[in-house]
């Protein structure tokens, strides 16, 4: 999986420019989905796994306090730490 140069606006209004890439895991024939690990949040990014939905540009992941998202490999995203 490749990467691309990226620019995004941070919460303090500054611009972050860097190189983004992600490893794609899974097998559409064996698992019926692909997933990838993302680091989300600032100042201390938190690891979370997300299912890659090729029919959408949105990504959803469980947050602390969510009671209907089920079991996950990583702890839920803690908004209070970001």
Tab-separated table of N, CA and C in Angstrom:
chain	number	residue	atom	x	y	z
A	1	UNK	N	0.856	-1.161	0.000
A	1	UNK	CA	0.000	0.000	0.000
A	1	UNK	C	0.897	1.216	0.000
A	2	UNK	N	0.604	2.155	-0.817
A	2	UNK	CA	1.426	3.344	-0.945
A	2	UNK	C	1.008	4.446	-0.016
A	3	UNK	N	1.599	5.585	-0.236
A	3	UNK	CA	1.277	6.750	0.569
A	3	UNK	C	1.222	7.966	-0.327
A	4	UNK	N	0.897	9.100	0.266
A	4	UNK	CA	0.842	10.323	-0.506
A	4	UNK	C	1.199	11.477	0.394
A	5	UNK	N	1.700	12.542	-0.208
A	5	UNK	CA	1.950	13.749	0.555
A	5	UNK	C	0.607	14.311	0.975
A	6	UNK	N	0.525	14.799	2.196
A	6	UNK	CA	-0.749	15.266	2.703
A	6	UNK	C	-0.576	16.566	3.472
A	7	UNK	N	-1.599	17.364	3.455
A	7	UNK	CA	-1.644	18.582	4.246
A	7	UNK	C	-3.009	18.637	4.900
A	8	UNK	N	-3.025	18.953	6.189
A	8	UNK	CA	-4.293	19.055	6.889
A	8	UNK	C	-4.197	20.153	7.938
A	9	UNK	N	-5.321	20.722	8.282
A	9	UNK	CA	-5.376	21.771	9.287
A	9	UNK	C	-5.596	21.147	10.650
A	10	UNK	N	-4.753	21.497	11.606
A	10	UNK	CA	-4.856	20.982	12.960
A	10	UNK	C	-5.806	21.845	13.774
A	11	UNK	N	-6.175	21.368	14.963
A	11	UNK	CA	-7.147	22.074	15.794
A	11	UNK	C	-6.676	23.471	16.197
A	12	UNK	N	-5.363	23.706	16.241
A	12	UNK	CA	-4.863	25.038	16.595
A	12	UNK	C	-4.742	25.951	15.376
A	13	UNK	N	-5.188	25.494	14.207
A	13	UNK	CA	-5.157	26.295	12.987
A	13	UNK	C	-3.892	26.141	12.170
A	14	UNK	N	-2.872	25.473	12.700
A	14	UNK	CA	-1.627	25.292	11.950
A	14	UNK	C	-1.800	24.183	10.910
A	15	UNK	N	-0.899	24.157	9.959
A	15	UNK	CA	-0.935	23.144	8.904
A	15	UNK	C	0.052	22.037	9.208
A	16	UNK	N	-0.354	20.804	9.063
A	16	UNK	CA	0.521	19.645	9.189
A	16	UNK	C	0.745	19.091	7.790
A	17	UNK	N	1.991	18.956	7.428
A	17	UNK	CA	2.333	18.403	6.121
A	17	UNK	C	3.228	17.202	6.357
A	18	UNK	N	2.926	16.112	5.709
A	18	UNK	CA	3.731	14.920	5.906
A	18	UNK	C	3.394	13.857	4.887
A	19	UNK	N	3.886	12.677	5.130
A	19	UNK	CA	3.672	11.539	4.259
A	19	UNK	C	2.795	10.558	5.000
A	20	UNK	N	1.711	10.150	4.384
A	20	UNK	CA	0.791	9.228	5.022
A	20	UNK	C	0.783	7.901	4.287
A	21	UNK	N	0.756	6.832	5.039
A	21	UNK	CA	0.615	5.509	4.449
A	21	UNK	C	-0.031	4.603	5.494
A	22	UNK	N	-0.573	3.504	5.034
A	22	UNK	CA	-1.211	2.553	5.952
A	22	UNK	C	-1.095	1.158	5.365
A	23	UNK	N	-0.868	0.192	6.220
A	23	UNK	CA	-0.832	-1.204	5.806
A	23	UNK	C	-2.252	-1.748	5.835
A	24	UNK	N	-2.637	-2.420	4.787
A	24	UNK	CA	-3.967	-3.004	4.662
A	24	UNK	C	-3.891	-4.477	5.065
A	25	UNK	N	-4.755	-4.901	5.986
A	25	UNK	CA	-4.794	-6.280	6.464
A	25	UNK	C	-6.110	-6.925	6.038
A	26	UNK	N	-6.147	-8.248	6.125
A	26	UNK	CA	-7.382	-8.964	5.837
A	26	UNK	C	-7.339	-9.661	4.498
A	27	UNK	N	-8.451	-10.231	4.148
A	27	UNK	CA	-8.584	-10.972	2.909
A	27	UNK	C	-10.069	-11.027	2.595
A	28	UNK	N	-10.451	-10.470	1.479
A	28	UNK	CA	-11.872	-10.394	1.138
A	28	UNK	C	-12.494	-11.782	1.026
A	29	UNK	N	-11.722	-12.782	0.603
A	29	UNK	CA	-12.262	-14.136	0.452
A	29	UNK	C	-12.352	-14.879	1.785
A	30	UNK	N	-11.381	-14.654	2.683
A	30	UNK	CA	-11.362	-15.367	3.963
A	30	UNK	C	-12.159	-14.650	5.049
A	31	UNK	N	-11.968	-13.331	5.171
A	31	UNK	CA	-12.603	-12.577	6.253
A	31	UNK	C	-13.800	-11.744	5.799
A	32	UNK	N	-13.935	-11.534	4.521
A	32	UNK	CA	-14.998	-10.723	3.922
A	32	UNK	C	-14.820	-9.230	4.195
A	33	UNK	N	-13.615	-8.818	4.602
A	33	UNK	CA	-13.325	-7.391	4.765
A	33	UNK	C	-11.817	-7.162	4.861
A	34	UNK	N	-11.433	-5.927	4.704
A	34	UNK	CA	-10.070	-5.468	4.941
A	34	UNK	C	-10.107	-4.472	6.089
A	35	UNK	N	-9.000	-4.367	6.824
A	35	UNK	CA	-8.927	-3.370	7.879
A	35	UNK	C	-7.525	-2.785	7.935
A	36	UNK	N	-7.381	-1.660	8.622
A	36	UNK	CA	-6.083	-1.045	8.813
A	36	UNK	C	-6.021	-0.403	10.184
A	37	UNK	N	-4.806	-0.235	10.673
A	37	UNK	CA	-4.576	0.421	11.950
A	37	UNK	C	-4.309	1.898	11.700
A	38	UNK	N	-4.915	2.748	12.511
A	38	UNK	CA	-4.718	4.191	12.419
A	38	UNK	C	-4.305	4.735	13.775
A	39	UNK	N	-3.506	5.781	13.767
A	39	UNK	CA	-3.215	6.550	14.969
A	39	UNK	C	-4.089	7.786	14.901
A	40	UNK	N	-4.964	7.965	15.887
A	40	UNK	CA	-5.956	9.034	15.893
A	40	UNK	C	-5.734	9.912	17.111
A	41	UNK	N	-5.831	11.239	16.917
A	41	UNK	CA	-5.799	12.165	18.038
A	41	UNK	C	-4.496	12.911	18.184
A	42	UNK	N	-4.531	13.901	19.047
A	42	UNK	CA	-3.370	14.741	19.321
A	42	UNK	C	-3.550	15.318	20.725
A	43	UNK	N	-2.554	15.442	21.546
A	43	UNK	CA	-1.126	15.364	21.271
A	43	UNK	C	-0.568	13.949	21.314
A	44	UNK	N	-1.265	13.006	21.940
A	44	UNK	CA	-0.775	11.630	22.016
A	44	UNK	C	-1.706	10.731	21.211
A	45	UNK	N	-1.346	10.400	19.962
A	45	UNK	CA	-2.219	9.570	19.122
A	45	UNK	C	-2.526	8.219	19.769
A	46	UNK	N	-3.740	7.733	19.529
A	46	UNK	CA	-4.193	6.454	20.056
A	46	UNK	C	-4.407	5.482	18.895
A	47	UNK	N	-3.996	4.233	19.077
A	47	UNK	CA	-4.123	3.209	18.046
A	47	UNK	C	-5.548	2.686	17.994
A	48	UNK	N	-6.099	2.593	16.801
A	48	UNK	CA	-7.408	1.977	16.599
A	48	UNK	C	-7.423	1.279	15.240
A	49	UNK	N	-8.151	0.189	15.144
A	49	UNK	CA	-8.313	-0.536	13.878
A	49	UNK	C	-9.654	-0.159	13.276
A	50	UNK	N	-9.679	0.013	11.968
A	50	UNK	CA	-10.918	0.353	11.284
A	50	UNK	C	-11.108	-0.568	10.083
A	51	UNK	N	-12.355	-0.898	9.802
A	51	UNK	CA	-12.686	-1.671	8.607
A	51	UNK	C	-12.697	-0.713	7.422
A	52	UNK	N	-12.059	-1.110	6.332
A	52	UNK	CA	-12.013	-0.291	5.133
A	52	UNK	C	-13.287	-0.532	4.338
A	53	UNK	N	-14.060	0.521	4.187
A	53	UNK	CA	-15.313	0.465	3.439
A	53	UNK	C	-15.071	1.165	2.108
A	54	UNK	N	-14.954	0.400	1.042
A	54	UNK	CA	-14.641	0.988	-0.261
A	54	UNK	C	-15.811	1.758	-0.855
A	55	UNK	N	-16.982	1.663	-0.243
A	55	UNK	CA	-18.140	2.385	-0.744
A	55	UNK	C	-18.373	3.699	-0.022
A	56	UNK	N	-17.430	4.106	0.824
A	56	UNK	CA	-17.615	5.312	1.620
A	56	UNK	C	-16.276	5.994	1.856
A	57	UNK	N	-16.308	7.273	2.119
A	57	UNK	CA	-15.078	7.988	2.474
A	57	UNK	C	-15.023	8.239	3.974
A	58	UNK	N	-15.980	7.706	4.708
A	58	UNK	CA	-16.056	7.892	6.151
A	58	UNK	C	-15.412	6.732	6.892
A	59	UNK	N	-14.881	7.017	8.082
A	59	UNK	CA	-14.299	5.994	8.941
A	59	UNK	C	-14.927	6.143	10.318
A	60	UNK	N	-15.386	5.069	10.869
A	60	UNK	CA	-15.954	5.095	12.207
A	60	UNK	C	-15.176	4.166	13.119
A	61	UNK	N	-15.062	4.545	14.378
A	61	UNK	CA	-14.396	3.699	15.352
A	61	UNK	C	-15.034	3.948	16.710
A	62	UNK	N	-14.952	2.964	17.622
A	62	UNK	CA	-15.622	3.098	18.912
A	62	UNK	C	-14.920	4.108	19.818
A	63	UNK	N	-15.711	4.876	20.552
A	63	UNK	CA	-15.190	5.842	21.523
A	63	UNK	C	-15.553	5.386	22.933
A	64	UNK	N	-14.771	5.826	23.903
A	64	UNK	CA	-15.058	5.527	25.298
A	64	UNK	C	-16.484	5.945	25.626
A	65	UNK	N	-17.208	5.100	26.294
A	65	UNK	CA	-18.584	5.404	26.671
A	65	UNK	C	-19.618	4.821	25.729
A	66	UNK	N	-19.192	4.384	24.542
A	66	UNK	CA	-20.132	3.785	23.594
A	66	UNK	C	-20.513	2.396	24.099
A	67	UNK	N	-21.799	2.131	24.190
A	67	UNK	CA	-22.251	0.845	24.714
A	67	UNK	C	-22.772	-0.106	23.640
A	68	UNK	N	-22.827	0.334	22.378
A	68	UNK	CA	-23.399	-0.540	21.354
A	68	UNK	C	-22.421	-0.896	20.225
A	69	UNK	N	-21.116	-0.645	20.415
A	69	UNK	CA	-20.143	-0.925	19.357
A	69	UNK	C	-19.542	-2.319	19.432
A	70	UNK	N	-19.819	-3.070	20.481
A	70	UNK	CA	-19.309	-4.431	20.581
A	70	UNK	C	-17.864	-4.493	21.052
A	71	UNK	N	-17.250	-5.675	20.911
A	71	UNK	CA	-15.879	-5.925	21.343
A	71	UNK	C	-14.892	-5.555	20.236
A	72	UNK	N	-13.761	-4.997	20.621
A	72	UNK	CA	-12.725	-4.618	19.657
A	72	UNK	C	-11.350	-5.030	20.163
A	73	UNK	N	-10.365	-5.079	19.266
A	73	UNK	CA	-9.012	-5.477	19.639
A	73	UNK	C	-8.328	-4.436	20.524
A	74	UNK	N	-8.482	-3.170	20.198
A	74	UNK	CA	-7.859	-2.093	20.956
A	74	UNK	C	-8.873	-1.449	21.884
A	75	UNK	N	-8.380	-0.731	22.905
A	75	UNK	CA	-9.302	0.024	23.752
A	75	UNK	C	-10.028	1.083	22.912
A	76	UNK	N	-11.202	1.479	23.368
A	76	UNK	CA	-11.968	2.505	22.675
A	76	UNK	C	-11.220	3.836	22.712
A	77	UNK	N	-11.440	4.676	21.692
A	77	UNK	CA	-10.811	5.988	21.604
A	77	UNK	C	-11.292	6.856	22.764
A	78	UNK	N	-10.339	7.441	23.481
A	78	UNK	CA	-10.662	8.291	24.627
A	78	UNK	C	-10.587	9.758	24.192
A	79	UNK	N	-11.731	10.378	23.956
A	79	UNK	CA	-11.797	11.759	23.487
A	79	UNK	C	-11.112	12.706	24.481
A	80	UNK	N	-11.164	12.380	25.756
A	80	UNK	CA	-10.556	13.212	26.784
A	80	UNK	C	-9.042	13.303	26.692
A	81	UNK	N	-8.411	12.350	25.996
A	81	UNK	CA	-6.952	12.367	25.830
A	81	UNK	C	-6.527	13.082	24.561
A	82	UNK	N	-7.461	13.586	23.792
A	82	UNK	CA	-7.120	14.190	22.512
A	82	UNK	C	-7.521	15.655	22.468
